[in-house]
Amino acid sequence: MEQPAMSYIRVFAPATVANVVCGFDVLGFAVETPGDEVELFVVSQPGVRIRAIYGDNGRLPLDPEKNTVSASVMHYLQQIGREDLGIEIVLHKRMPVGSGMGSSAASTVAGLFAIHHLMGQPLSTADLLQLAVEGEQLACGQGHADNVAPALLGGFVLIRSYHPLDVIQLPTPESLICALLHPHIEIQTRDARKILKPYVPLSDVTIQMGNLAGFISALYNQDFALLSRCMQDVIIEPVRSILIPEYQSMKSIALSGGALGFGISGSGPSVFALCHEVSTAETILSRLQAHLQQHHIASDIFISPINRQGPRLLDVRETVHKS
Amino acid sequence: MEQPAMSYIRVFAPATVANVVCGFDVLGFAVETPGDEVELFVVSQPGVRIRAIYGDNGRLPLDPEKNTVSASVMHYLQQIGREDLGIEIVLHKRMPVGSGMGSSAASTVAGLFAIHHLMGQPLSTADLLQLAVEGEQLACGQGHADNVAPALLGGFVLIRSYHPLDVIQLPTPESLICALLHPHIEIQTRDARKILKPYVPLSDVTIQMGNLAGFISALYNQDFALLSRCMQDVIIEPVRSILIPEYQSMKSIALSGGALGFGISGSGPSVFALCHEVSTAETILSRLQAHLQQHHIASDIFISPINRQGPRLLDVRETVHKS
């Protein structure tokens, strides 16, 4: 029986901002920080098991069938016909769970990227993406690619179609900085979806389509004034923002502080701002955090360039065993 | 009193395809042919009058307040404070009225472009566009920029926003050919709009947004396979196509004949296909025309590259009179 070419791997996969204000369910981007780390250990006993999860305060399932990392790794091994292997997983949760920053997508992509490299990359990136969407389905009940695709591919990504999956990598301007704030309240993705109105006025569809199309154009032209004008959402934000305390105040603080745009990250409760400068992002985040403190809401903040690479290898121990 | 620097001008302005399948109310492009021609004569008697309209079978109003060309010219002269001038207009209608090819937009833009050049271009292109949208309002009851903007600017144009007007010129791949067919039936823009459902399922909005965003990306990357995949409309076509006899058959003929995409031009009844090659466009149009003939529907056909320039001067007689 052939053994993999490495017996240990450690990888990082990034958090992601889905929707990006004007691109509900079709647009997302990855950040450099935060993100998750996954370690895989090849062991002799067949099967996929979770050895430990750190940083989740005991919230994530250890059952390998129910955890998105182990389930995705198992799925991968099925795909390549290597269910005979023994893999033990350590997940280092380095970002808040249920925060709207693509927490499960980061774990899923980290697990898949790790096993993919451990096995010598026998599948295509398109295959990997398909497995990641299916893994996300496990975690969220829906296979939304707008977190897993940017987590896997890096940069801004368009999900042109879900059936069939059609994903387009968009240009990612180097100078964009993402400011992320996670208020310590929790919204389940399922609830954030249930609250949405099932029908949208046609006139709002036109407004949203103009903004999304303009946003895509702005990425190609690196036109930040246009990008800023396009970061408006008449469909989702008016509904979901009511789940986030102090949302309108935070938006005013961010925009008056020089953000190009401000909105809900994914289904919330995290919020994000795109900025030109690190200093702008720092000022905005400290003002937002101070404002929330006045309302007795604690928060985490993150400042990051756009991640252009997707996941990355942190450590590999190559001990080739071929039988 | 200062006289304009020229006493006669003749201009051409192009027909346009609005909506472009996936970009309802926000996307349009101009073609090289057909289009309208407008002649302006400077005369001594103040006021704007229509001397003649050719090619409209008497359908367009001669009342200068009600005709989009004369009304736009009057509006232009008001803007620059030259209502003292005398202008007589001849409109050569070189395209079918009420066809969905931006007939009134071509006339409006031709009139404005003519008076603009006659007066030495004292306004900006943005001003001209605003006047054109207001002129279109006169003709269609709504100020839809998705015909007038491409007619004025040429190429593919995105209407990012109507209020305020925010128009973005998109890249226009050189190799695209537009096949247009005008079946001899008539749909009023007002009726074609009334038939639309006022609310759209959110799931359809996501599909349409993915396609529009992908279409914009395809224009920037000259990715014709992607362009083709994006030319799908789940919102407008299912409703409006029922007003166009043999629509589904025509679509099958076009797509099986190698069109990149097929759809309703503007609010119809004209239909269009985007193709790679003139020969493909020719074959498709002759098959479509033959199919309609079997159903006793006559039609006009046009094959054209995308117009990249907008309107153009055909004749200018410079007779400078300054007082």
XYZ file of C-alpha atoms in Angstrom:
646
model
C 0.000 0.000 0.000
C 1.355 3.398 -1.031
C 1.940 5.927 1.724
C 1.711 9.681 1.145
C 4.907 11.529 0.417
C 4.695 13.513 3.688
C 3.631 12.454 7.138
C 2.822 15.860 8.627
C 1.552 19.167 7.316
C 0.410 22.444 8.832
C -1.457 25.036 6.774
C -3.195 28.375 7.128
C -6.434 29.384 5.398
C -7.829 32.897 5.527
C -10.991 34.481 6.793
C -13.195 35.950 4.077
C -15.687 38.735 3.593
C -18.668 37.552 1.556
C -21.302 39.709 -0.171
C -19.033 42.793 -0.071
C -22.074 45.096 0.259
C -23.332 44.981 -3.333
C -22.674 41.334 -4.267
C -25.037 39.215 -2.181
C -24.139 35.520 -2.560
C -21.902 36.187 -5.594
C -18.899 38.189 -4.350
C -16.253 37.639 -1.685
C -12.646 38.378 -0.833
C -10.015 36.893 1.448
C -7.947 38.690 4.098
C -4.446 38.017 5.392
C -5.612 37.864 8.976
C -7.420 36.334 10.811
C -7.630 32.725 9.634
C -7.439 29.128 10.781
C -4.586 26.678 11.003
C -4.908 22.958 10.492
C -2.358 20.225 11.230
C -2.662 16.784 9.687
C -0.748 13.779 11.014
C -0.517 10.595 8.999
C -0.988 7.655 11.381
C -1.079 3.917 10.869
C -4.628 3.329 12.109
C -6.973 3.872 9.133
C -9.715 6.517 9.296
C -9.962 10.266 9.866
C -10.118 11.523 13.459
C -9.934 14.866 15.227
C -7.148 14.878 17.789
C -7.891 18.325 19.154
C -9.524 21.670 18.435
C -8.018 24.746 20.074
C -9.598 28.177 20.280
C -13.271 27.279 19.796
C -14.231 27.170 23.491
C -15.574 23.680 22.931
C -18.181 24.803 20.412
C -17.170 22.763 17.368
C -18.012 19.068 16.992
C -15.262 16.485 17.455
C -17.290 13.841 15.625
C -15.352 13.412 12.357
C -18.588 13.045 10.373
C -19.905 16.377 11.667
C -16.809 18.545 11.755
C -16.267 20.387 8.485
C -12.482 19.816 8.491
C -12.558 16.060 9.052
C -15.635 15.558 6.860
C -13.909 17.434 4.019
C -10.683 15.441 4.486
C -12.689 12.191 4.410
C -14.508 13.345 1.297
C -11.191 14.156 -0.343
C -9.762 10.713 0.467
C -12.916 9.090 -0.963
C -12.480 11.086 -4.169
C -8.957 9.791 -4.684
C -9.725 6.282 -3.437
C -7.469 6.468 -0.380
C -9.923 5.771 2.446
C -7.381 3.258 3.723
C -5.231 6.085 5.113
C -5.111 7.172 8.741
C -5.251 10.940 9.327
C -5.431 12.786 12.637
C -6.385 16.444 12.665
C -5.597 19.358 14.947
C -7.610 22.501 14.254
C -6.324 25.805 15.613
C -9.332 28.090 15.514
C -7.751 31.515 15.187
C -10.920 33.434 14.454
C -14.346 33.745 16.026
C -16.930 31.077 15.169
C -20.280 32.254 13.753
C -18.896 35.713 13.149
C -19.686 36.240 9.460
C -16.004 36.076 8.497
C -16.177 32.672 6.869
C -15.030 30.723 9.901
C -16.231 27.348 8.633
C -14.917 28.123 5.127
C -11.449 28.839 6.540
C -11.473 25.493 8.405
C -12.824 23.587 5.389
C -10.314 25.105 2.996
C -7.440 24.606 5.453
C -8.339 20.913 5.799
C -8.691 20.359 2.069
C -5.566 22.333 1.184
C -3.642 20.331 3.781
C -4.746 16.891 2.588
C -4.344 18.003 -1.042
C -0.678 18.893 -0.479
C -0.112 15.894 1.751
C -1.250 13.668 -1.099
C 0.855 15.389 -3.745
C -1.934 17.519 -5.297
C -3.659 14.777 -7.334
C -6.837 16.844 -7.941
C -7.409 20.105 -9.803
C -8.180 23.411 -8.095
C -11.693 23.160 -9.586
C -12.147 19.751 -7.898
C -10.862 21.193 -4.648
C -13.314 24.068 -4.884
C -16.214 21.703 -5.493
C -15.213 19.681 -2.396
C -14.934 22.885 -0.378
C -18.450 23.990 -1.382
C -19.765 20.585 -0.356
C -17.890 20.884 2.954
C -19.468 24.305 3.530
C -22.840 22.705 2.918
C -22.162 20.525 5.953
C -21.366 23.513 8.152
C -23.989 26.009 6.988
C -26.742 23.830 5.562
C -26.142 25.545 2.216
C -23.209 25.204 -0.139
C -22.349 28.857 -0.402
C -19.203 29.379 -2.371
C -18.797 33.070 -1.595
C -16.604 32.267 1.420
C -14.866 29.070 0.337
C -13.943 30.305 -3.149
C -12.024 33.396 -1.981
C -10.578 31.400 0.966
C -9.212 28.872 -1.544
C -8.272 31.163 -4.432
C -7.392 34.404 -2.651
C -8.334 37.908 -3.760
C -11.747 39.024 -4.964
C -13.795 36.182 -6.400
C -17.081 36.191 -8.287
C -19.412 33.206 -8.011
C -20.982 33.563 -11.465
C -23.126 30.481 -10.989
C -23.731 27.837 -8.315
C -25.250 25.171 -10.613
C -22.923 24.462 -12.304
C -20.255 26.042 -10.130
C -18.595 28.832 -12.141
C -16.082 30.949 -10.274
C -14.141 33.894 -11.669
C -11.048 35.421 -10.075
C -11.212 39.202 -10.217
C -8.366 41.724 -10.093
C -7.386 42.624 -6.535
C -6.000 46.138 -6.147
C -2.867 46.036 -4.006
C -3.573 49.136 -1.999
C -6.892 48.058 -0.460
C -6.961 47.548 3.300
C -9.757 45.709 5.077
C -10.829 46.732 8.566
C -12.884 44.044 10.296
C -14.805 44.321 13.544
C -16.482 41.414 15.282
C -18.935 42.547 17.943
C -19.455 39.942 20.636
C -22.953 39.050 19.679
C -23.872 36.068 17.581
C -26.061 35.563 14.533
C -26.559 32.129 13.004
C -26.151 32.121 9.224
C -29.460 30.253 9.042
C -31.267 33.009 10.979
C -29.609 35.765 8.967
C -30.899 34.065 5.846
C -34.425 33.455 7.173
C -34.911 37.145 7.884
C -34.376 38.093 4.212
C -37.403 39.006 2.141
C -38.020 36.326 -0.500
C -39.038 38.909 -3.128
C -37.227 42.070 -4.146
C -38.751 45.108 -5.915
C -37.568 45.197 -9.534
C -36.471 48.811 -9.084
C -34.129 47.730 -6.270
C -32.762 44.936 -8.458
C -31.766 47.561 -11.040
C -30.001 49.670 -8.409
C -28.143 46.671 -6.993
C -27.142 45.391 -10.443
C -25.749 48.798 -11.368
C -23.689 48.853 -8.192
C -22.358 45.318 -8.581
C -21.470 45.851 -12.241
C -19.768 49.129 -11.317
C -17.859 47.414 -8.521
C -16.506 44.797 -10.951
C -15.492 47.556 -13.364
C -13.815 49.457 -10.503
C -11.696 46.413 -9.607
C -10.455 46.143 -13.204
C -9.741 49.862 -13.478
C -8.495 50.318 -9.897
C -11.032 53.161 -9.744
C -11.473 53.667 -6.004
C -13.917 56.557 -6.345
C -16.207 54.291 -8.386
C -15.628 51.393 -5.984
C -16.765 53.637 -3.168
C -19.901 54.825 -5.017
C -20.835 51.193 -5.721
C -20.621 50.014 -2.117
C -24.341 50.441 -1.512
C -26.815 47.710 -0.750
C -30.551 48.355 -1.079
C -31.598 44.703 -0.749
C -29.834 42.900 2.106
C -28.431 45.571 4.425
C -31.776 47.229 5.235
C -33.013 43.878 6.570
C -29.939 42.298 8.141
C -28.581 45.442 9.727
C -31.436 45.418 12.243
C -29.820 42.296 13.760
C -26.615 44.241 14.467
C -26.723 46.732 17.365
C -25.464 50.231 16.500
C -25.122 49.337 12.810
C -26.142 52.728 11.417
C -23.938 54.579 13.879
C -20.988 52.357 12.984
C -21.609 52.989 9.284
C -21.637 56.748 9.824
C -18.434 56.559 11.864
C -16.676 54.486 9.185
C -17.768 56.570 6.200
C -17.119 59.904 7.893
C -13.724 58.481 8.906
C -12.714 58.005 5.293
C -13.706 54.397 4.518
C -14.340 53.696 0.837
C -17.269 51.597 1.930
C -18.746 49.876 4.953
C -21.023 46.917 5.330
C -21.915 43.610 6.894
C -19.319 40.865 6.474
C -21.175 37.833 5.146
C -24.307 37.352 7.190
C -22.853 39.310 10.145
C -22.565 40.254 12.902
C -19.044 41.242 11.836
C -18.787 44.454 9.878
C -16.024 45.576 7.573
C -14.701 48.680 5.914
C -12.495 48.932 2.849
C -9.880 51.652 3.139
C -6.977 53.089 1.214
C -4.606 53.363 4.145
C -3.744 51.319 7.212
C -3.934 54.493 9.305
C -7.535 55.118 8.159
C -8.459 51.563 9.062
C -6.835 51.922 12.497
C -8.629 55.184 13.256
C -11.979 53.829 12.146
C -11.660 50.606 14.126
C -10.659 52.358 17.328
C -13.615 54.757 16.967
C -15.985 51.867 16.281
C -14.681 49.897 19.226
C -15.010 52.904 21.526
C -18.549 53.504 20.307
C -19.552 49.887 20.983
C -17.931 50.010 24.422
C -20.248 52.888 25.304
C -23.085 50.456 24.527
C -21.412 47.699 26.582
C -20.573 45.584 23.527
C -17.081 44.090 23.427
C -15.448 43.476 20.051
C -12.402 42.088 18.256
C -10.760 44.038 15.475
C -8.516 43.013 12.589
C -6.634 45.049 9.983
C -5.374 43.298 6.908
C -4.473 43.725 3.268
C -6.498 41.621 0.836
C -5.106 38.081 0.767
C -4.051 37.403 -2.820
C -2.803 33.841 -2.473
C -5.423 31.887 -0.540
C -4.176 29.256 1.902
C -0.484 28.653 2.497
C 1.792 25.923 3.778
C 3.262 26.657 7.215
C 5.163 23.459 7.873
C 5.764 20.236 6.013
C 7.811 17.265 7.180
C 8.671 15.213 4.200
C 9.181 11.619 5.155
C 8.578 9.666 2.031
C 7.265 6.148 2.601
C 6.444 4.194 -0.484
C 5.618 0.537 -0.182
C -25.718 88.984 -31.363
C -23.210 86.191 -31.962
C -24.020 83.670 -34.682
C -22.842 80.054 -34.512
C -19.642 79.192 -36.327
C -21.444 76.933 -38.810
C -24.772 77.326 -40.548
C -25.404 73.687 -41.484
C -24.579 70.294 -40.002
C -25.532 66.715 -40.741
C -24.812 63.954 -38.230
C -25.399 60.246 -37.712
C -26.279 58.610 -34.380
C -26.426 54.851 -33.911
C -29.083 52.364 -32.933
C -28.461 50.660 -29.608
C -29.182 47.379 -27.881
C -30.245 47.947 -24.270
C -30.399 45.357 -21.472
C -28.063 42.977 -23.352
C -29.822 39.941 -21.833
C -28.368 40.080 -18.303
C -28.245 43.857 -17.695
C -31.841 45.068 -17.471
C -31.911 48.886 -17.411
C -28.162 49.136 -16.681
C -26.344 47.873 -19.786
C -26.378 48.814 -23.455
C -24.205 48.967 -26.552
C -24.241 50.850 -29.831
C -24.064 49.396 -33.343
C -22.590 50.816 -36.549
C -25.821 50.317 -38.440
C -28.716 51.130 -38.456
C -29.026 54.641 -37.080
C -30.606 58.043 -37.693
C -29.389 61.132 -39.497
C -30.252 64.659 -38.506
C -29.645 67.877 -40.453
C -29.746 71.254 -38.756
C -30.049 74.512 -40.690
C -29.401 77.835 -39.023
C -32.066 80.297 -40.172
C -32.775 83.910 -39.355
C -36.250 83.418 -37.880
C -35.809 82.575 -34.172
C -37.143 79.293 -32.764
C -36.715 75.589 -33.419
C -38.847 73.972 -36.112
C -39.030 70.639 -37.905
C -38.744 71.103 -41.655
C -39.268 67.450 -42.540
C -39.078 63.896 -41.275
C -38.272 61.165 -43.807
C -38.636 57.420 -43.264
C -41.124 57.380 -40.386
C -44.266 56.864 -42.488
C -45.747 59.930 -40.838
C -45.627 58.418 -37.352
C -43.465 60.939 -35.554
C -44.787 64.294 -34.324
C -43.834 67.473 -36.219
C -44.746 69.660 -33.251
C -41.335 70.912 -32.051
C -42.419 70.603 -28.402
C -43.317 66.934 -28.846
C -40.628 65.660 -31.164
C -37.610 64.361 -29.265
C -35.092 65.906 -31.710
C -36.502 69.411 -31.682
C -37.347 69.321 -27.981
C -33.771 68.281 -27.198
C -32.333 70.985 -29.462
C -34.557 73.591 -27.765
C -33.473 72.309 -24.363
C -29.832 72.551 -25.409
C -30.262 76.145 -26.591
C -31.976 77.026 -23.290
C -29.026 75.547 -21.382
C -26.546 77.762 -23.190
C -28.814 80.803 -23.251
C -29.213 80.908 -27.026
C -32.985 80.640 -27.452
C -32.680 83.610 -29.819
C -31.343 81.321 -32.567
C -33.370 79.952 -35.452
C -32.862 76.231 -36.187
C -34.670 74.090 -38.728
C -34.424 70.323 -38.506
C -34.609 67.510 -41.031
C -34.740 64.009 -39.499
C -33.869 61.046 -41.696
C -35.332 58.061 -39.870
C -33.088 55.236 -41.036
C -34.330 52.634 -38.587
C -37.712 51.267 -37.525
C -39.685 53.241 -34.925
C -40.807 51.369 -31.781
C -38.515 48.473 -32.589
C -36.508 48.130 -29.386
C -33.331 49.358 -31.067
C -33.254 52.732 -29.383
C -34.961 54.616 -32.195
C -35.839 57.666 -30.131
C -32.411 57.614 -28.460
C -30.709 57.701 -31.868
C -32.819 60.705 -32.884
C -32.301 62.480 -29.568
C -28.550 61.932 -29.602
C -28.279 62.920 -33.259
C -30.110 66.183 -32.547
C -28.042 67.001 -29.479
C -24.747 66.018 -31.078
C -25.622 68.190 -34.075
C -26.519 71.318 -32.119
C -23.532 70.727 -29.783
C -21.093 70.758 -32.701
C -22.943 73.563 -34.438
C -22.452 75.705 -31.319
C -18.766 74.856 -30.904
C -19.183 72.240 -28.123
C -19.761 74.617 -25.199
C -21.065 71.872 -22.867
C -19.386 68.771 -21.434
C -20.200 65.223 -22.547
C -21.755 64.690 -19.111
C -24.073 67.676 -19.710
C -24.942 66.308 -23.140
C -25.763 62.920 -21.637
C -28.018 64.510 -19.046
C -29.870 66.400 -21.786
C -30.180 63.194 -23.809
C -31.714 61.317 -20.867
C -34.203 64.155 -20.416
C -34.988 64.002 -24.147
C -35.582 60.256 -23.891
C -37.977 60.982 -21.061
C -40.061 62.938 -23.545
C -40.166 60.048 -26.007
C -40.592 57.086 -23.647
C -42.152 58.629 -20.565
C -39.067 57.495 -18.643
C -35.556 58.829 -18.771
C -33.818 55.539 -19.509
C -30.167 56.052 -20.182
C -29.437 52.527 -21.389
C -30.089 53.571 -24.991
C -28.978 57.210 -25.005
C -25.705 56.606 -23.153
C -24.320 54.020 -25.604
C -25.742 56.024 -28.535
C -23.791 59.053 -27.314
C -20.619 57.392 -26.017
C -20.329 54.327 -28.256
C -19.364 50.809 -27.171
C -20.680 48.988 -24.123
C -21.932 51.329 -21.424
C -22.987 50.653 -17.855
C -25.598 52.886 -16.218
C -24.331 52.472 -12.656
C -26.963 54.831 -11.292
C -29.844 56.927 -12.608
C -30.087 59.329 -9.644
C -27.518 60.779 -9.829
C -26.655 59.752 -13.380
C -23.426 57.716 -13.245
C -22.341 56.163 -16.512
C -19.277 53.966 -17.042
C -17.741 53.153 -20.416
C -16.786 49.492 -20.586
C -14.214 47.805 -22.809
C -15.628 46.825 -26.189
C -13.984 43.767 -27.751
C -13.198 44.475 -31.409
C -14.215 41.105 -32.734
C -17.846 41.128 -31.596
C -20.505 41.220 -34.295
C -24.135 42.089 -33.602
C -26.927 40.464 -35.596
C -30.218 42.335 -35.261
C -33.635 41.248 -36.455
C -36.701 43.435 -36.365
C -39.914 41.445 -36.818
C -42.734 43.546 -38.245
C -44.805 43.575 -35.131
C -44.853 46.418 -32.645
C -44.519 46.628 -28.878
C -44.745 49.949 -27.084
C -41.977 50.450 -24.526
C -44.658 51.408 -22.042
C -46.517 48.090 -22.562
C -43.309 46.058 -22.426
C -42.615 47.679 -19.069
C -46.126 47.236 -17.685
C -45.988 43.485 -18.262
C -42.943 43.072 -15.972
C -43.490 41.620 -12.530
C -42.879 44.291 -9.886
C -41.184 41.815 -7.505
C -38.405 39.349 -8.265
C -37.523 36.211 -6.253
C -34.280 36.791 -4.340
C -32.870 33.555 -5.765
C -33.347 34.928 -9.291
C -31.664 38.194 -8.282
C -28.568 36.197 -7.274
C -28.513 34.357 -10.609
C -28.918 37.584 -12.585
C -26.273 39.410 -10.548
C -23.789 36.587 -11.116
C -24.416 36.760 -14.842
C -24.139 40.540 -15.064
C -20.955 40.623 -12.987
C -19.519 37.824 -15.125
C -20.461 39.706 -18.296
C -18.573 42.803 -17.112
C -15.541 40.662 -16.267
C -15.759 38.976 -19.684
C -15.650 42.371 -21.442
C -12.474 43.318 -19.548
C -10.818 39.952 -20.192
C -12.180 39.476 -23.732
C -13.324 36.075 -22.464
C -15.982 35.089 -25.002
C -16.732 31.709 -23.427
C -17.581 33.500 -20.183
C -19.516 36.194 -22.062
C -21.589 33.452 -23.625
C -22.274 31.699 -20.306
C -23.412 35.011 -18.799
C -25.957 35.841 -21.516
C -28.861 34.390 -19.564
C -31.832 36.303 -18.221
C -34.077 34.733 -15.589
C -35.980 37.938 -14.771
C -37.092 39.833 -17.878
C -36.942 37.416 -20.807
C -39.399 34.866 -19.377
C -42.023 37.640 -19.213
C -41.289 39.795 -22.248
C -40.568 36.958 -24.650
C -44.243 35.994 -24.648
C -44.919 39.267 -26.519
C -42.607 38.159 -29.357
C -43.939 35.447 -31.693
C -41.573 32.490 -32.225
C -39.134 33.802 -29.615
C -38.038 30.428 -28.229
C -37.624 28.978 -31.720
C -35.534 31.969 -32.770
C -33.370 31.590 -29.663
C -32.760 27.904 -30.423
C -31.889 28.713 -34.033
C -29.431 31.424 -32.976
C -27.689 29.450 -30.244
C -27.475 26.239 -32.261
C -26.124 28.373 -35.117
C -23.157 29.480 -33.023
C -24.287 32.759 -31.452
C -22.492 33.642 -28.212
C -25.831 34.789 -26.884
C -29.315 35.754 -28.005
C -31.937 37.966 -26.475
C -34.475 40.742 -26.736
C -33.084 44.092 -27.860
C -34.302 46.671 -25.356
C -37.996 46.105 -24.757
C -38.386 44.313 -28.109
C -39.764 43.183 -30.456
C -36.320 43.269 -32.083
C -34.003 40.450 -31.107
C -30.231 40.322 -31.328
C -27.400 37.860 -31.253
C -23.764 38.497 -30.452
C -21.403 36.529 -32.663
C -17.703 36.095 -33.275
C -17.883 36.154 -37.055
C -19.825 38.043 -39.707
C -20.505 34.722 -41.461
C -22.120 33.304 -38.304
C -24.306 36.404 -38.008
C -25.329 36.115 -41.666
C -26.243 32.448 -41.402
C -28.237 32.976 -38.205
C -30.149 35.968 -39.568
C -31.097 34.217 -42.797
C -32.329 31.189 -40.825
C -34.297 33.415 -38.458
C -35.831 35.352 -41.329
C -36.783 32.139 -43.121
C -38.328 30.773 -39.936
C -40.423 33.914 -39.414
C -41.512 33.883 -43.062
C -42.979 30.419 -42.477
C -45.096 32.087 -39.808
C -45.976 34.981 -42.151
C -43.938 37.520 -40.220
C -41.809 39.877 -42.293
C -38.600 41.236 -40.798
C -35.623 43.552 -41.320
C -32.125 42.377 -40.522
C -28.900 44.235 -39.740
C -25.330 43.027 -39.236
C -22.880 45.355 -37.588
C -19.729 45.550 -35.515
C -20.122 47.280 -32.171
C -20.007 51.053 -32.680
C -17.080 52.347 -30.636
C -17.363 56.041 -31.353
C -20.991 57.041 -30.855
C -22.419 59.653 -33.242
C -20.353 61.137 -36.054
C -20.324 64.237 -38.216
C -21.343 63.577 -41.828
C -21.283 67.097 -43.237
C -20.479 70.530 -41.906
C -20.611 73.817 -43.808
C -18.592 76.329 -41.927
C -19.800 79.828 -42.594
C -18.647 81.870 -39.647
C -20.854 84.854 -38.818
C -19.906 86.784 -35.747
C -21.632 90.076 -35.029
